[in-house]
GROMACS .gro file of N, CA and C in nm:
model
  447
    1MET      N    1  -1.085  -3.715  -2.409
    1MET     CA    2  -1.044  -3.634  -2.321
    1MET      C    3  -0.918  -3.548  -2.334
    2SER      N    4  -0.930  -3.423  -2.285
    2SER     CA    5  -0.840  -3.316  -2.315
    2SER      C    6  -0.731  -3.341  -2.224
    3ASP      N    7  -0.613  -3.270  -2.237
    3ASP     CA    8  -0.503  -3.271  -2.141
    3ASP      C    9  -0.500  -3.163  -2.062
    4ARG      N   10  -0.613  -3.112  -2.032
    4ARG     CA   11  -0.598  -2.981  -1.939
    4ARG      C   12  -0.552  -2.993  -1.787
    5LEU      N   13  -0.481  -2.912  -1.737
    5LEU     CA   14  -0.446  -2.916  -1.619
    5LEU      C   15  -0.545  -2.900  -1.522
    6ILE      N   16  -0.551  -2.959  -1.425
    6ILE     CA   17  -0.674  -2.931  -1.305
    6ILE      C   18  -0.606  -2.825  -1.228
    7VAL      N   19  -0.678  -2.725  -1.235
    7VAL     CA   20  -0.625  -2.589  -1.160
    7VAL      C   21  -0.704  -2.589  -1.002
    8ARG      N   22  -0.643  -2.582  -0.902
    8ARG     CA   23  -0.692  -2.597  -0.787
    8ARG      C   24  -0.739  -2.419  -0.759
    9PRO      N   25  -0.833  -2.402  -0.679
    9PRO     CA   26  -0.875  -2.264  -0.645
    9PRO      C   27  -0.736  -2.197  -0.566
   10ALA      N   28  -0.742  -2.077  -0.561
   10ALA     CA   29  -0.636  -2.014  -0.502
   10ALA      C   30  -0.667  -2.025  -0.325
   11ARG      N   31  -0.576  -2.051  -0.259
   11ARG     CA   32  -0.604  -2.044  -0.111
   11ARG      C   33  -0.646  -1.911  -0.055
   12LEU      N   34  -0.751  -1.926   0.025
   12LEU     CA   35  -0.796  -1.770   0.059
   12LEU      C   36  -0.706  -1.728   0.185
   13THR      N   37  -0.688  -1.597   0.188
   13THR     CA   38  -0.625  -1.540   0.299
   13THR      C   39  -0.701  -1.508   0.411
   14SER      N   40  -0.658  -1.544   0.513
   14SER     CA   41  -0.729  -1.561   0.643
   14SER      C   42  -0.787  -1.405   0.666
   15ALA      N   43  -0.900  -1.391   0.754
   15ALA     CA   44  -0.955  -1.265   0.786
   15ALA      C   45  -0.846  -1.193   0.878
   16SER      N   46  -0.773  -1.275   0.959
   16SER     CA   47  -0.699  -1.220   1.056
   16SER      C   48  -0.576  -1.141   0.991
   17LYS      N   49  -0.513  -1.208   0.880
   17LYS     CA   50  -0.409  -1.166   0.810
   17LYS      C   51  -0.444  -1.025   0.732
   18LEU      N   52  -0.572  -1.039   0.674
   18LEU     CA   53  -0.610  -0.919   0.613
   18LEU      C   54  -0.622  -0.795   0.718
   19ILE      N   55  -0.686  -0.829   0.835
   19ILE     CA   56  -0.696  -0.715   0.921
   19ILE      C   57  -0.579  -0.671   0.983
   20ASP      N   58  -0.479  -0.761   1.005
   20ASP     CA   59  -0.340  -0.734   1.055
   20ASP      C   60  -0.265  -0.650   0.963
   21THR      N   61  -0.272  -0.677   0.831
   21THR     CA   62  -0.193  -0.623   0.729
   21THR      C   63  -0.255  -0.473   0.720
   22LEU      N   64  -0.378  -0.456   0.713
   22LEU     CA   65  -0.441  -0.325   0.714
   22LEU      C   66  -0.408  -0.232   0.834
   23ALA      N   67  -0.385  -0.304   0.949
   23ALA     CA   68  -0.335  -0.243   1.077
   23ALA      C   69  -0.213  -0.197   1.069
   24GLU      N   70  -0.122  -0.267   1.013
   24GLU     CA   71   0.020  -0.235   0.997
   24GLU      C   72   0.051  -0.110   0.903
   25SER      N   73  -0.052  -0.111   0.795
   25SER     CA   74  -0.046   0.026   0.709
   25SER      C   75  -0.088   0.132   0.780
   26LEU      N   76  -0.189   0.131   0.881
   26LEU     CA   77  -0.256   0.247   0.924
   26LEU      C   78  -0.153   0.269   1.028
   27SER      N   79  -0.056   0.198   1.093
   27SER     CA   80   0.042   0.222   1.195
   27SER      C   81   0.162   0.300   1.126
   28GLU      N   82   0.192   0.262   1.010
   28GLU     CA   83   0.294   0.325   0.939
   28GLU      C   84   0.252   0.472   0.895
   29ILE      N   85   0.112   0.490   0.853
   29ILE     CA   86   0.059   0.617   0.808
   29ILE      C   87   0.065   0.718   0.922
   30LYS      N   88   0.017   0.646   1.071
   30LYS     CA   89   0.016   0.725   1.176
   30LYS      C   90   0.156   0.781   1.212
   31GLU      N   91   0.260   0.685   1.195
   31GLU     CA   92   0.406   0.738   1.226
   31GLU      C   93   0.463   0.793   1.098
   32GLN      N   94   0.440   0.784   0.992
   32GLN     CA   95   0.498   0.889   0.907
   32GLN      C   96   0.447   1.024   0.877
   33ASP      N   97   0.301   1.018   0.904
   33ASP     CA   98   0.252   1.152   0.895
   33ASP      C   99   0.229   1.236   1.029
   34GLU      N  100   0.264   1.159   1.132
   34GLU     CA  101   0.268   1.198   1.259
   34GLU      C  102   0.127   1.253   1.298
   35LEU      N  103   0.044   1.139   1.303
   35LEU     CA  104  -0.104   1.148   1.323
   35LEU      C  105  -0.136   1.082   1.459
   36THR      N  106  -0.230   1.131   1.514
   36THR     CA  107  -0.300   1.055   1.641
   36THR      C  108  -0.417   0.962   1.601
   37ASP      N  109  -0.461   0.858   1.699
   37ASP     CA  110  -0.556   0.778   1.669
   37ASP      C  111  -0.688   0.873   1.636
   38ALA      N  112  -0.711   0.990   1.700
   38ALA     CA  113  -0.804   1.067   1.682
   38ALA      C  114  -0.811   1.124   1.526
   39ASP      N  115  -0.686   1.126   1.488
   39ASP     CA  116  -0.676   1.191   1.314
   39ASP      C  117  -0.718   1.073   1.238
   40LEU      N  118  -0.658   0.947   1.267
   40LEU     CA  119  -0.690   0.815   1.181
   40LEU      C  120  -0.851   0.801   1.182
   41GLY      N  121  -0.906   0.802   1.310
   41GLY     CA  122  -1.039   0.779   1.314
   41GLY      C  123  -1.138   0.877   1.259
   42GLY      N  124  -1.086   1.001   1.259
   42GLY     CA  125  -1.159   1.134   1.195
   42GLY      C  126  -1.158   1.107   1.029
   43ALA      N  127  -1.035   1.068   0.979
   43ALA     CA  128  -1.028   1.043   0.850
   43ALA      C  129  -1.106   0.923   0.777
   44LEU      N  130  -1.139   0.831   0.877
   44LEU     CA  131  -1.194   0.722   0.838
   44LEU      C  132  -1.363   0.733   0.891
   45GLY      N  133  -1.406   0.840   0.938
   45GLY     CA  134  -1.515   0.882   0.956
   45GLY      C  135  -1.578   0.798   1.102
   46LYS      N  136  -1.466   0.786   1.194
   46LYS     CA  137  -1.493   0.733   1.303
   46LYS      C  138  -1.425   0.812   1.427
   47GLY      N  139  -1.428   0.769   1.550
   47GLY     CA  140  -1.363   0.837   1.658
   47GLY      C  141  -1.232   0.787   1.682
   48ALA      N  142  -1.164   0.859   1.800
   48ALA     CA  143  -1.022   0.801   1.810
   48ALA      C  144  -1.010   0.664   1.872
   49ASP      N  145  -1.116   0.625   1.942
   49ASP     CA  146  -1.121   0.496   1.995
   49ASP      C  147  -1.127   0.374   1.866
   50GLN      N  148  -1.207   0.404   1.765
   50GLN     CA  149  -1.211   0.295   1.664
   50GLN      C  150  -1.096   0.318   1.574
   51GLY      N  151  -1.033   0.444   1.571
   51GLY     CA  152  -0.907   0.480   1.484
   51GLY      C  153  -0.796   0.374   1.559
   52ALA      N  154  -0.794   0.373   1.695
   52ALA     CA  155  -0.699   0.278   1.749
   52ALA      C  156  -0.732   0.133   1.746
   53LYS      N  157  -0.848   0.103   1.731
   53LYS     CA  158  -0.883  -0.041   1.736
   53LYS      C  159  -0.851  -0.091   1.577
   54TYR      N  160  -0.872   0.003   1.481
   54TYR     CA  161  -0.815  -0.036   1.331
   54TYR      C  162  -0.675  -0.048   1.330
   55ARG      N  163  -0.616   0.033   1.393
   55ARG     CA  164  -0.462   0.056   1.392
   55ARG      C  165  -0.388  -0.060   1.464
   56THR      N  166  -0.472  -0.121   1.556
   56THR     CA  167  -0.380  -0.235   1.638
   56THR      C  168  -0.458  -0.365   1.591
   57GLY      N  169  -0.553  -0.366   1.484
   57GLY     CA  170  -0.599  -0.486   1.449
   57GLY      C  171  -0.706  -0.554   1.547
   58LEU      N  172  -0.770  -0.475   1.620
   58LEU     CA  173  -0.861  -0.515   1.723
   58LEU      C  174  -1.008  -0.524   1.664
   59ALA      N  175  -1.030  -0.444   1.538
   59ALA     CA  176  -1.146  -0.431   1.482
   59ALA      C  177  -1.156  -0.450   1.344
   60GLU      N  178  -1.266  -0.516   1.297
   60GLU     CA  179  -1.283  -0.535   1.136
   60GLU      C  180  -1.335  -0.390   1.084
   61MET      N  181  -1.267  -0.343   0.995
   61MET     CA  182  -1.332  -0.209   0.930
   61MET      C  183  -1.433  -0.239   0.834
   62GLY      N  184  -1.542  -0.128   0.843
   62GLY     CA  185  -1.655  -0.159   0.743
   62GLY      C  186  -1.610  -0.087   0.610
   63LEU      N  187  -1.682  -0.114   0.507
   63LEU     CA  188  -1.670  -0.072   0.381
   63LEU      C  189  -1.651   0.073   0.373
   64VAL      N  190  -1.733   0.169   0.437
   64VAL     CA  191  -1.738   0.290   0.404
   64VAL      C  192  -1.594   0.342   0.477
   65ALA      N  193  -1.572   0.309   0.584
   65ALA     CA  194  -1.436   0.332   0.649
   65ALA      C  195  -1.308   0.307   0.552
   66PHE      N  196  -1.316   0.173   0.503
   66PHE     CA  197  -1.226   0.137   0.413
   66PHE      C  198  -1.193   0.237   0.286
   67LEU      N  199  -1.321   0.265   0.240
   67LEU     CA  200  -1.304   0.339   0.115
   67LEU      C  201  -1.268   0.492   0.149
   68ARG      N  202  -1.301   0.549   0.267
   68ARG     CA  203  -1.257   0.669   0.305
   68ARG      C  204  -1.102   0.674   0.315
   69GLY      N  205  -1.052   0.560   0.376
   69GLY     CA  206  -0.914   0.554   0.384
   69GLY      C  207  -0.824   0.549   0.261
   70CYS      N  208  -0.905   0.477   0.159
   70CYS     CA  209  -0.838   0.457   0.020
   70CYS      C  210  -0.847   0.604  -0.037
   71GLU      N  211  -0.964   0.676  -0.023
   71GLU     CA  212  -0.951   0.806  -0.075
   71GLU      C  213  -0.856   0.895  -0.019
   72ARG      N  214  -0.822   0.898   0.118
   72ARG     CA  215  -0.738   0.978   0.184
   72ARG      C  216  -0.600   0.938   0.162
   73TRP      N  217  -0.557   0.824   0.162
   73TRP     CA  218  -0.411   0.783   0.169
   73TRP      C  219  -0.379   0.695   0.049
   74ASN      N  220  -0.474   0.663  -0.033
   74ASN     CA  221  -0.433   0.594  -0.153
   74ASN      C  222  -0.395   0.446  -0.134
   75GLY      N  223  -0.273   0.423  -0.219
   75GLY     CA  224  -0.206   0.309  -0.215
   75GLY      C  225  -0.135   0.272  -0.099
   76ARG      N  226  -0.081   0.393  -0.003
   76ARG     CA  227  -0.007   0.380   0.119
   76ARG      C  228  -0.101   0.307   0.211
   77PHE      N  229  -0.232   0.335   0.202
   77PHE     CA  230  -0.330   0.254   0.298
   77PHE      C  231  -0.381   0.120   0.271
   78ALA      N  232  -0.402   0.102   0.130
   78ALA     CA  233  -0.463  -0.006   0.075
   78ALA      C  234  -0.381  -0.121   0.006
   79ASN      N  235  -0.282  -0.082  -0.058
   79ASN     CA  236  -0.214  -0.174  -0.143
   79ASN      C  237  -0.144  -0.285  -0.071
   80ASP      N  238  -0.092  -0.275   0.056
   80ASP     CA  239  -0.049  -0.388   0.121
   80ASP      C  240  -0.169  -0.490   0.117
   81VAL      N  241  -0.271  -0.456   0.185
   81VAL     CA  242  -0.368  -0.569   0.206
   81VAL      C  243  -0.440  -0.591   0.056
   82LEU      N  244  -0.449  -0.528  -0.029
   82LEU     CA  245  -0.512  -0.567  -0.154
   82LEU      C  246  -0.396  -0.671  -0.215
   83ALA      N  247  -0.274  -0.654  -0.198
   83ALA     CA  248  -0.169  -0.732  -0.261
   83ALA      C  249  -0.200  -0.885  -0.213
   84LEU      N  250  -0.248  -0.901  -0.101
   84LEU     CA  251  -0.268  -1.024  -0.048
   84LEU      C  252  -0.385  -1.102  -0.139
   85ILE      N  253  -0.461  -1.035  -0.214
   85ILE     CA  254  -0.541  -1.071  -0.303
   85ILE      C  255  -0.535  -1.077  -0.448
   86GLY      N  256  -0.404  -1.026  -0.455
   86GLY     CA  257  -0.343  -1.002  -0.598
   86GLY      C  258  -0.367  -0.868  -0.693
   87VAL      N  259  -0.431  -0.780  -0.614
   87VAL     CA  260  -0.459  -0.643  -0.701
   87VAL      C  261  -0.407  -0.527  -0.628
   88LYS      N  262  -0.421  -0.413  -0.667
   88LYS     CA  263  -0.372  -0.294  -0.608
   88LYS      C  264  -0.449  -0.172  -0.645
   89LEU      N  265  -0.444  -0.075  -0.577
   89LEU     CA  266  -0.515   0.050  -0.575
   89LEU      C  267  -0.424   0.161  -0.669
   90VAL      N  268  -0.504   0.207  -0.788
   90VAL     CA  269  -0.445   0.301  -0.853
   90VAL      C  270  -0.543   0.404  -0.885
   91PRO      N  271  -0.505   0.545  -0.867
   91PRO     CA  272  -0.610   0.644  -0.902
   91PRO      C  273  -0.638   0.651  -1.047
   92ILE      N  274  -0.766   0.660  -1.077
   92ILE     CA  275  -0.802   0.693  -1.214
   92ILE      C  276  -0.737   0.822  -1.266
   93HIS      N  277  -0.723   0.914  -1.199
   93HIS     CA  278  -0.649   1.023  -1.243
   93HIS      C  279  -0.523   1.058  -1.156
   94ALA      N  280  -0.427   0.990  -1.189
   94ALA     CA  281  -0.310   1.003  -1.125
   94ALA      C  282  -0.230   1.125  -1.114
   95GLY      N  283  -0.268   1.235  -1.196
   95GLY     CA  284  -0.212   1.343  -1.174
   95GLY      C  285  -0.121   1.384  -1.323
   96GLU      N  286  -0.064   1.489  -1.303
   96GLU     CA  287   0.021   1.520  -1.421
   96GLU      C  288   0.161   1.466  -1.403
   97ALA      N  289   0.208   1.394  -1.503
   97ALA     CA  290   0.341   1.331  -1.500
   97ALA      C  291   0.426   1.404  -1.594
   98ASN      N  292   0.540   1.464  -1.526
   98ASN     CA  293   0.646   1.508  -1.637
   98ASN      C  294   0.762   1.450  -1.613
   99GLY      N  295   0.849   1.458  -1.704
   99GLY     CA  296   0.977   1.387  -1.704
   99GLY      C  297   1.058   1.389  -1.592
  100GLN      N  298   1.067   1.524  -1.536
  100GLN     CA  299   1.161   1.539  -1.416
  100GLN      C  300   1.101   1.484  -1.307
  101SER      N  301   0.952   1.484  -1.272
  101SER     CA  302   0.913   1.414  -1.161
  101SER      C  303   0.937   1.270  -1.169
  102LEU      N  304   0.900   1.227  -1.279
  102LEU     CA  305   0.922   1.059  -1.291
  102LEU      C  306   1.077   1.031  -1.276
  103GLN      N  307   1.168   1.107  -1.336
  103GLN     CA  308   1.313   1.078  -1.318
  103GLN      C  309   1.331   1.095  -1.185
  104THR      N  310   1.313   1.189  -1.104
  104THR     CA  311   1.350   1.207  -0.974
  104THR      C  312   1.282   1.098  -0.868
  105ARG      N  313   1.160   1.041  -0.888
  105ARG     CA  314   1.097   0.940  -0.806
  105ARG      C  315   1.202   0.820  -0.852
  106LEU      N  316   1.216   0.779  -0.971
  106LEU     CA  317   1.286   0.668  -0.994
  106LEU      C  318   1.426   0.659  -0.947
  107ALA      N  319   1.479   0.778  -0.972
  107ALA     CA  320   1.623   0.782  -0.899
  107ALA      C  321   1.634   0.763  -0.769
  108LYS      N  322   1.534   0.814  -0.686
  108LYS     CA  323   1.518   0.803  -0.525
  108LYS      C  324   1.505   0.655  -0.511
  109LEU      N  325   1.433   0.594  -0.581
  109LEU     CA  326   1.392   0.428  -0.564
  109LEU      C  327   1.504   0.356  -0.600
  110MET      N  328   1.572   0.378  -0.714
  110MET     CA  329   1.700   0.319  -0.745
  110MET      C  330   1.812   0.343  -0.649
  111LEU      N  331   1.832   0.462  -0.598
  111LEU     CA  332   1.933   0.470  -0.503
  111LEU      C  333   1.907   0.376  -0.377
  112GLU      N  334   1.784   0.388  -0.334
  112GLU     CA  335   1.747   0.301  -0.202
  112GLU      C  336   1.770   0.148  -0.238
  113VAL      N  337   1.725   0.101  -0.375
  113VAL     CA  338   1.749  -0.030  -0.413
  113VAL      C  339   1.915  -0.066  -0.418
  114SER      N  340   1.979   0.014  -0.461
  114SER     CA  341   2.115  -0.011  -0.491
  114SER      C  342   2.192  -0.006  -0.357
  115VAL      N  343   2.154   0.067  -0.251
  115VAL     CA  344   2.225   0.063  -0.121
  115VAL      C  345   2.171  -0.057  -0.041
  116ALA      N  346   2.052  -0.070  -0.060
  116ALA     CA  347   2.001  -0.215  -0.011
  116ALA      C  348   2.064  -0.348  -0.060
  117MET      N  349   2.099  -0.342  -0.192
  117MET     CA  350   2.170  -0.447  -0.256
  117MET      C  351   2.327  -0.476  -0.246
  118GLU      N  352   2.374  -0.371  -0.179
  118GLU     CA  353   2.524  -0.390  -0.155
  118GLU      C  354   2.558  -0.503  -0.116
  119ASP      N  355   2.494  -0.581  -0.029
  119ASP     CA  356   2.544  -0.706   0.009
  119ASP      C  357   2.478  -0.823  -0.088
  120GLY      N  358   2.418  -0.785  -0.189
  120GLY     CA  359   2.354  -0.891  -0.284
  120GLY      C  360   2.242  -0.936  -0.268
  121ILE      N  361   2.182  -0.900  -0.144
  121ILE     CA  362   2.064  -0.958  -0.101
  121ILE      C  363   1.964  -0.836  -0.088
  122LEU      N  364   1.832  -0.851  -0.134
  122LEU     CA  365   1.715  -0.743  -0.105
  122LEU      C  366   1.627  -0.831  -0.003
  123THR      N  367   1.624  -0.807   0.122
  123THR     CA  368   1.550  -0.853   0.223
  123THR      C  369   1.406  -0.796   0.226
  124GLU      N  370   1.340  -0.861   0.283
  124GLU     CA  371   1.176  -0.819   0.298
  124GLU      C  372   1.170  -0.689   0.400
  125LEU      N  373   1.260  -0.674   0.471
  125LEU     CA  374   1.280  -0.551   0.580
  125LEU      C  375   1.329  -0.430   0.483
  126GLU      N  376   1.414  -0.467   0.389
  126GLU     CA  377   1.468  -0.337   0.310
  126GLU      C  378   1.368  -0.304   0.219
  127ILE      N  379   1.293  -0.390   0.155
  127ILE     CA  380   1.170  -0.349   0.067
  127ILE      C  381   1.068  -0.289   0.145
  128HIS      N  382   1.048  -0.327   0.269
  128HIS     CA  383   0.952  -0.246   0.358
  128HIS      C  384   0.978  -0.099   0.372
  129ARG      N  385   1.118  -0.095   0.405
  129ARG     CA  386   1.178   0.054   0.429
  129ARG      C  387   1.171   0.153   0.311
  130MET      N  388   1.167   0.093   0.199
  130MET     CA  389   1.152   0.168   0.080
  130MET      C  390   1.015   0.189   0.005
  131GLN      N  391   0.886   0.141   0.103
  131GLN     CA  392   0.778   0.143   0.061
  131GLN      C  393   0.728   0.279  -0.003
  132ARG      N  394   0.748   0.372   0.077
  132ARG     CA  395   0.709   0.515   0.032
  132ARG      C  396   0.768   0.560  -0.101
  133SER      N  397   0.892   0.519  -0.140
  133SER     CA  398   0.973   0.555  -0.255
  133SER      C  399   0.902   0.457  -0.352
  134LEU      N  400   0.864   0.341  -0.325
  134LEU     CA  401   0.806   0.251  -0.425
  134LEU      C  402   0.657   0.309  -0.459
  135VAL      N  403   0.596   0.333  -0.352
  135VAL     CA  404   0.454   0.414  -0.398
  135VAL      C  405   0.468   0.530  -0.483
  136GLU      N  406   0.559   0.620  -0.443
  136GLU     CA  407   0.586   0.738  -0.511
  136GLU      C  408   0.624   0.720  -0.667
  137ALA      N  409   0.719   0.611  -0.685
  137ALA     CA  410   0.768   0.591  -0.837
  137ALA      C  411   0.648   0.531  -0.895
  138GLY      N  412   0.575   0.426  -0.824
  138GLY     CA  413   0.440   0.362  -0.884
  138GLY      C  414   0.347   0.470  -0.943
  139GLU      N  415   0.320   0.575  -0.864
  139GLU     CA  416   0.221   0.681  -0.890
  139GLU      C  417   0.297   0.750  -1.022
  140ALA      N  418   0.404   0.788  -1.022
  140ALA     CA  419   0.456   0.869  -1.129
  140ALA      C  420   0.429   0.762  -1.248
  141ILE      N  421   0.466   0.666  -1.251
  141ILE     CA  422   0.436   0.566  -1.386
  141ILE      C  423   0.295   0.569  -1.409
  142ASP      N  424   0.214   0.550  -1.318
  142ASP     CA  425   0.072   0.531  -1.334
  142ASP      C  426   0.020   0.672  -1.407
  143ALA      N  427   0.066   0.775  -1.373
  143ALA     CA  428   0.018   0.922  -1.431
  143ALA      C  429   0.095   0.915  -1.563
  144LEU      N  430   0.209   0.865  -1.576
  144LEU     CA  431   0.277   0.869  -1.729
  144LEU      C  432   0.181   0.775  -1.810
  145ARG      N  433   0.145   0.659  -1.764
  145ARG     CA  434   0.052   0.558  -1.825
  145ARG      C  435  -0.062   0.616  -1.872
  146GLU      N  436  -0.130   0.714  -1.774
  146GLU     CA  437  -0.275   0.786  -1.810
  146GLU      C  438  -0.249   0.869  -1.922
  147ASN      N  439  -0.136   0.949  -1.904
  147ASN     CA  440  -0.110   1.064  -2.012
  147ASN      C  441  -0.087   1.010  -2.139
  148VAL      N  442  -0.027   0.883  -2.143
  148VAL     CA  443  -0.007   0.820  -2.279
  148VAL      C  444  -0.129   0.762  -2.332
  149ALA      N  445  -0.207   0.694  -2.253
  149ALA     CA  446  -0.327   0.650  -2.289
  149ALA      C  447  -0.432   0.763  -2.340
   0.00000   0.00000   0.00000
């Protein structure tokens, strides 16, 4: 008999947590991009009423609408919910990466991290507030990786 460890399957994330997380991402996109529920719904191939339901977590999103959201907003839309299952969305062609763009995006993120860490603690709220900089720095790094590959 071998001394293998018994590995239990990972606990499944609840459907309500998945829906709520995607709703939070849509709410942030709506606020950051100054969109209406009609704008959200239209981008997802739906109407304003359905856009509002997705944004508030009152409806489960179908596959086509989810993929349209991924296409439109990339990781800003999908990565929080995908992180719940241990993956993230990265564009196949992340674009051109140049040293200046990468340096600027990393410097912006490092400034936000430094300010947040002044008290020696990095809270979940502080990380949440720097989400856009995290995504932008990640996209620049992904583009650089693609250019190297």
